[in-house]
PDB file of C-alpha atoms in Angstrom:
ATOM      1  CA  MET A  16       0.000   0.000   0.000  1.00 38.00           C
ATOM      2  CA  THR A  17       1.233   3.480  -0.841  1.00 55.00           C
ATOM      3  CA  LYS A  18       2.063   5.638   2.172  1.00 57.00           C
ATOM      4  CA  PRO A  19       0.149   8.903   2.361  1.00 57.00           C
ATOM      5  CA  ARG A  20       2.209  12.041   1.817  1.00 53.00           C
ATOM      6  CA  LYS A  21       1.056  15.489   2.864  1.00 58.00           C
ATOM      7  CA  PRO A  22       0.424  17.959   0.031  1.00 62.00           C
ATOM      8  CA  LEU A  23       3.053  20.637  -0.600  1.00 73.00           C
ATOM      9  CA  THR A  24       5.893  18.585   0.891  1.00 82.00           C
ATOM     10  CA  HIS A  25       9.002  17.392  -0.891  1.00 84.00           C
ATOM     11  CA  TYR A  26       7.860  13.830  -0.143  1.00 85.00           C
ATOM     12  CA  ARG A  27       4.640  14.398  -2.084  1.00 87.00           C
ATOM     13  CA  ALA A  28       6.475  16.250  -4.854  1.00 89.00           C
ATOM     14  CA  LEU A  29       8.869  13.330  -5.304  1.00 92.00           C
ATOM     15  CA  ALA A  30       5.962  10.864  -5.348  1.00 89.00           C
ATOM     16  CA  VAL A  31       4.166  12.899  -8.049  1.00 91.00           C
ATOM     17  CA  VAL A  32       7.288  13.138 -10.200  1.00 94.00           C
ATOM     18  CA  ALA A  33       8.173   9.457  -9.710  1.00 94.00           C
ATOM     19  CA  GLU A  34       4.629   8.407 -10.582  1.00 93.00           C
ATOM     20  CA  HIS A  35       4.981  10.274 -13.873  1.00 94.00           C
ATOM     21  CA  LEU A  36       8.595   9.409 -14.750  1.00 95.00           C
ATOM     22  CA  GLY A  37       9.072   6.118 -12.910  1.00 95.00           C
ATOM     23  CA  TRP A  38      11.420   5.486  -9.985  1.00 95.00           C
ATOM     24  CA  ASP A  39      14.083   3.955 -12.219  1.00 95.00           C
ATOM     25  CA  ARG A  40      14.199   7.011 -14.469  1.00 95.00           C
ATOM     26  CA  CYS A  41      14.276   9.358 -11.463  1.00 94.00           C
ATOM     27  CA  ALA A  42      17.208   7.367 -10.074  1.00 95.00           C
ATOM     28  CA  ALA A  43      19.072   7.724 -13.370  1.00 95.00           C
ATOM     29  CA  ILE A  44      18.418  11.485 -13.475  1.00 94.00           C
ATOM     30  CA  THR A  45      19.733  12.033  -9.942  1.00 94.00           C
ATOM     31  CA  ASP A  46      22.585   9.491 -10.047  1.00 94.00           C
ATOM     32  CA  LEU A  47      21.125   7.869  -6.924  1.00 94.00           C
ATOM     33  CA  SER A  48      20.035   4.297  -6.413  1.00 94.00           C
ATOM     34  CA  GLU A  49      16.319   3.676  -6.708  1.00 94.00           C
ATOM     35  CA  SER A  50      16.353   2.432  -3.112  1.00 92.00           C
ATOM     36  CA  MET A  51      17.964   5.643  -1.832  1.00 93.00           C
ATOM     37  CA  LEU A  52      15.549   7.782  -3.818  1.00 93.00           C
ATOM     38  CA  ARG A  53      12.568   5.865  -2.419  1.00 90.00           C
ATOM     39  CA  LYS A  54      13.913   6.449   1.098  1.00 90.00           C
ATOM     40  CA  MET A  55      14.094  10.177   0.351  1.00 88.00           C
ATOM     41  CA  GLY A  56      10.439   9.997  -0.662  1.00 84.00           C
ATOM     42  CA  ASP A  57       9.389   8.251   2.555  1.00 84.00           C
ATOM     43  CA  PRO A  58       8.303  10.674   5.296  1.00 81.00           C
ATOM     44  CA  GLU A  59       9.114   8.082   7.963  1.00 84.00           C
ATOM     45  CA  THR A  60      12.847   8.080   7.144  1.00 85.00           C
ATOM     46  CA  GLY A  61      13.336  11.808   7.685  1.00 83.00           C
ATOM     47  CA  ARG A  62      15.618  11.973   4.646  1.00 88.00           C
ATOM     48  CA  GLU A  63      15.244  14.855   2.232  1.00 87.00           C
ATOM     49  CA  ILE A  64      16.066  15.242  -1.421  1.00 91.00           C
ATOM     50  CA  LYS A  65      18.802  17.737  -2.287  1.00 92.00           C
ATOM     51  CA  LEU A  66      17.757  20.921  -4.048  1.00 90.00           C
ATOM     52  CA  ARG A  67      20.025  20.067  -7.006  1.00 92.00           C
ATOM     53  CA  ASP A  68      18.277  16.708  -7.482  1.00 93.00           C
ATOM     54  CA  ALA A  69      14.819  18.247  -7.062  1.00 92.00           C
ATOM     55  CA  MET A  70      15.635  20.806  -9.755  1.00 92.00           C
ATOM     56  CA  ARG A  71      16.854  18.104 -12.130  1.00 92.00           C
ATOM     57  CA  LEU A  72      13.746  16.010 -11.582  1.00 94.00           C
ATOM     58  CA  GLU A  73      11.436  19.006 -11.951  1.00 91.00           C
ATOM     59  CA  ALA A  74      13.077  20.003 -15.243  1.00 92.00           C
ATOM     60  CA  VAL A  75      12.703  16.527 -16.760  1.00 93.00           C
ATOM     61  CA  TYR A  76       9.179  16.171 -15.339  1.00 92.00           C
ATOM     62  CA  ARG A  77       8.080  19.410 -17.022  1.00 90.00           C
ATOM     63  CA  GLN A  78       9.841  18.565 -20.307  1.00 91.00           C
ATOM     64  CA  ASP A  79       8.100  15.191 -20.248  1.00 90.00           C
ATOM     65  CA  GLY A  80       4.664  16.822 -20.028  1.00 89.00           C
ATOM     66  CA  GLY A  81       4.184  16.632 -16.279  1.00 86.00           C
ATOM     67  CA  GLU A  82       1.458  18.897 -14.929  1.00 84.00           C
ATOM     68  CA  GLY A  83       2.497  21.779 -12.711  1.00 83.00           C
ATOM     69  CA  SER A  84       5.713  22.194 -10.751  1.00 87.00           C
ATOM     70  CA  PRO A  85       5.557  19.918  -7.699  1.00 88.00           C
ATOM     71  CA  PHE A  86       8.946  20.782  -6.207  1.00 88.00           C
ATOM     72  CA  PHE A  87       8.717  24.488  -7.018  1.00 87.00           C
ATOM     73  CA  ASP A  88       5.260  24.683  -5.449  1.00 84.00           C
ATOM     74  CA  CYS A  89       6.554  22.846  -2.371  1.00 82.00           C
ATOM     75  CA  PHE A  90       9.521  25.170  -1.903  1.00 82.00           C
ATOM     76  CA  ALA A  91       7.427  28.270  -2.617  1.00 79.00           C
ATOM     77  CA  ALA A  92       4.891  27.176   0.003  1.00 77.00           C
ATOM     78  CA  ARG A  93       7.662  26.590   2.543  1.00 75.00           C
ATOM     79  CA  LEU A  94       9.023  30.080   1.916  1.00 75.00           C
ATOM     80  CA  GLY A  95       5.599  31.702   1.817  1.00 71.00           C
ATOM     81  CA  VAL A  96       6.310  33.029  -1.668  1.00 60.00           C
ATOM     82  CA  ASP A  97       3.551  33.968  -4.081  1.00 51.00           C
ATOM     83  CA  THR A  98       4.712  31.967  -7.083  1.00 49.00           C
ATOM     84  CA  ALA A  99       3.152  34.348  -9.589  1.00 49.00           C
ATOM     85  CA  SER A 100       3.373  37.778  -7.991  1.00 52.00           C
ATOM     86  CA  ALA A 101       4.243  39.332 -11.357  1.00 48.00           C
ATOM     87  CA  ASP A 102       0.901  38.228 -12.767  1.00 55.00           C
ATOM     88  CA  ALA A 103      -1.627  37.861  -9.955  1.00 59.00           C
ATOM     89  CA  ARG A 104      -4.569  37.274 -12.295  1.00 63.00           C
ATOM     90  CA  SER A 105      -2.772  34.363 -13.904  1.00 68.00           C
ATOM     91  CA  CYS A 106      -2.020  32.983 -10.464  1.00 72.00           C
ATOM     92  CA  VAL A 107      -5.682  33.225  -9.433  1.00 77.00           C
ATOM     93  CA  LEU A 108      -6.800  31.531 -12.652  1.00 81.00           C
ATOM     94  CA  LYS A 109      -4.305  28.712 -12.198  1.00 82.00           C
ATOM     95  CA  ALA A 110      -5.204  28.319  -8.527  1.00 84.00           C
ATOM     96  CA  SER A 111      -8.925  28.312  -9.360  1.00 88.00           C
ATOM     97  CA  SER A 112      -8.483  25.616 -11.973  1.00 89.00           C
ATOM     98  CA  MET A 113      -6.485  23.532  -9.499  1.00 88.00           C
ATOM     99  CA  VAL A 114      -9.261  23.896  -6.910  1.00 90.00           C
ATOM    100  CA  ALA A 115     -11.794  22.716  -9.484  1.00 92.00           C
ATOM    101  CA  LYS A 116      -9.623  19.758 -10.472  1.00 90.00           C
ATOM    102  CA  GLU A 117      -8.573  18.700  -6.977  1.00 90.00           C
ATOM    103  CA  SER A 118     -11.973  19.199  -5.357  1.00 92.00           C
ATOM    104  CA  GLY A 119     -13.617  17.288  -8.202  1.00 93.00           C
ATOM    105  CA  GLU A 120     -11.206  14.410  -7.657  1.00 92.00           C
ATOM    106  CA  ALA A 121     -11.899  14.596  -3.907  1.00 93.00           C
ATOM    107  CA  VAL A 122     -15.664  14.395  -4.421  1.00 94.00           C
ATOM    108  CA  ALA A 123     -15.287  11.506  -6.865  1.00 94.00           C
ATOM    109  CA  ALA A 124     -13.038   9.634  -4.427  1.00 94.00           C
ATOM    110  CA  ALA A 125     -15.427  10.319  -1.526  1.00 95.00           C
ATOM    111  CA  LEU A 126     -18.393   9.005  -3.506  1.00 95.00           C
ATOM    112  CA  ASP A 127     -16.363   5.942  -4.471  1.00 94.00           C
ATOM    113  CA  ALA A 128     -15.408   5.378  -0.824  1.00 95.00           C
ATOM    114  CA  ALA A 129     -19.025   5.761   0.277  1.00 95.00           C
ATOM    115  CA  GLY A 130     -20.050   3.110  -2.214  1.00 94.00           C
ATOM    116  CA  ARG A 131     -17.244   0.672  -1.496  1.00 94.00           C
ATOM    117  CA  GLY A 132     -16.690   1.283   2.182  1.00 91.00           C
ATOM    118  CA  ASP A 133     -13.244  -0.361   2.189  1.00 94.00           C
ATOM    119  CA  HIS A 134     -10.198   1.080   3.944  1.00 95.00           C
ATOM    120  CA  ALA A 135      -8.181   1.683   0.755  1.00 94.00           C
ATOM    121  CA  SER A 136     -10.893   3.762  -0.916  1.00 94.00           C
ATOM    122  CA  LYS A 137     -11.443   5.750   2.289  1.00 95.00           C
ATOM    123  CA  ALA A 138      -7.692   6.431   2.566  1.00 94.00           C
ATOM    124  CA  ARG A 139      -7.607   7.551  -1.075  1.00 92.00           C
ATOM    125  CA  ALA A 140     -10.605   9.828  -0.492  1.00 94.00           C
ATOM    126  CA  LEU A 141      -8.859  11.361   2.512  1.00 93.00           C
ATOM    127  CA  GLU A 142      -5.711  12.078   0.493  1.00 91.00           C
ATOM    128  CA  GLU A 143      -7.735  13.568  -2.357  1.00 92.00           C
ATOM    129  CA  ALA A 144      -9.609  15.763   0.129  1.00 93.00           C
ATOM    130  CA  LYS A 145      -6.296  16.978   1.584  1.00 91.00           C
ATOM    131  CA  GLU A 146      -5.059  17.814  -1.911  1.00 89.00           C
ATOM    132  CA  GLY A 147      -8.293  19.705  -2.558  1.00 90.00           C
ATOM    133  CA  LEU A 148      -7.810  21.614   0.680  1.00 90.00           C
ATOM    134  CA  ALA A 149      -4.205  22.467  -0.239  1.00 86.00           C
ATOM    135  CA  ALA A 150      -5.415  23.772  -3.600  1.00 87.00           C
ATOM    136  CA  MET A 151      -8.038  25.891  -1.839  1.00 90.00           C
ATOM    137  CA  VAL A 152      -5.371  27.337   0.492  1.00 85.00           C
ATOM    138  CA  ALA A 153      -3.271  28.241  -2.556  1.00 84.00           C
ATOM    139  CA  LEU A 154      -6.300  29.991  -4.085  1.00 86.00           C
ATOM    140  CA  VAL A 155      -6.921  31.943  -0.880  1.00 86.00           C
ATOM    141  CA  ARG A 156      -3.275  33.067  -0.855  1.00 80.00           C
ATOM    142  CA  SER A 157      -3.503  34.126  -4.496  1.00 78.00           C
ATOM    143  CA  LEU A 158      -6.650  36.121  -3.847  1.00 83.00           C
ATOM    144  CA  GLU A 159      -5.090  37.729  -0.772  1.00 79.00           C
ATOM    145  CA  ALA A 160      -2.041  38.721  -2.818  1.00 71.00           C
ATOM    146  CA  GLU A 161      -4.201  40.217  -5.561  1.00 72.00           C
ATOM    147  CA  THR A 162      -6.357  42.059  -3.024  1.00 74.00           C
ATOM    148  CA  ALA A 163      -3.274  43.475  -1.279  1.00 66.00           C
ATOM    149  CA  ALA A 164      -1.826  44.612  -4.616  1.00 61.00           C
ATOM    150  CA  ALA A 165      -5.029  46.434  -5.592  1.00 59.00           C
TER     151      ALA A 165
END
């Protein structure tokens, strides 16, 4: 079973990138063993990916058609940086679309869990709901930034 990873953490960012690229490809990009990379993606180990490796993975992830910027968003959230301060409207639009996407996935997962009632579907619904909440927080921050700039 996949371990849950909190949204906007480097653990979650690595999981998103590895899901898209594959652990073996991520290991090749970072010159780390797949085992070591998996440990860096496990919140229980306390290990963290180096910024250099995160940047390499993010670059390949984006070139390969990955959606968003998982590591950049994680680091920006940690620093409290508005990732699109130069274009607040664009930031609000992007954040709004992410809320729609993530909350839709959360509702779908919750309905699935209600129908199935098994632990795995409930755990998935919980993770989707957390991702929806993280997207909503990002939208609130974007709106606050735009309001402050006005």
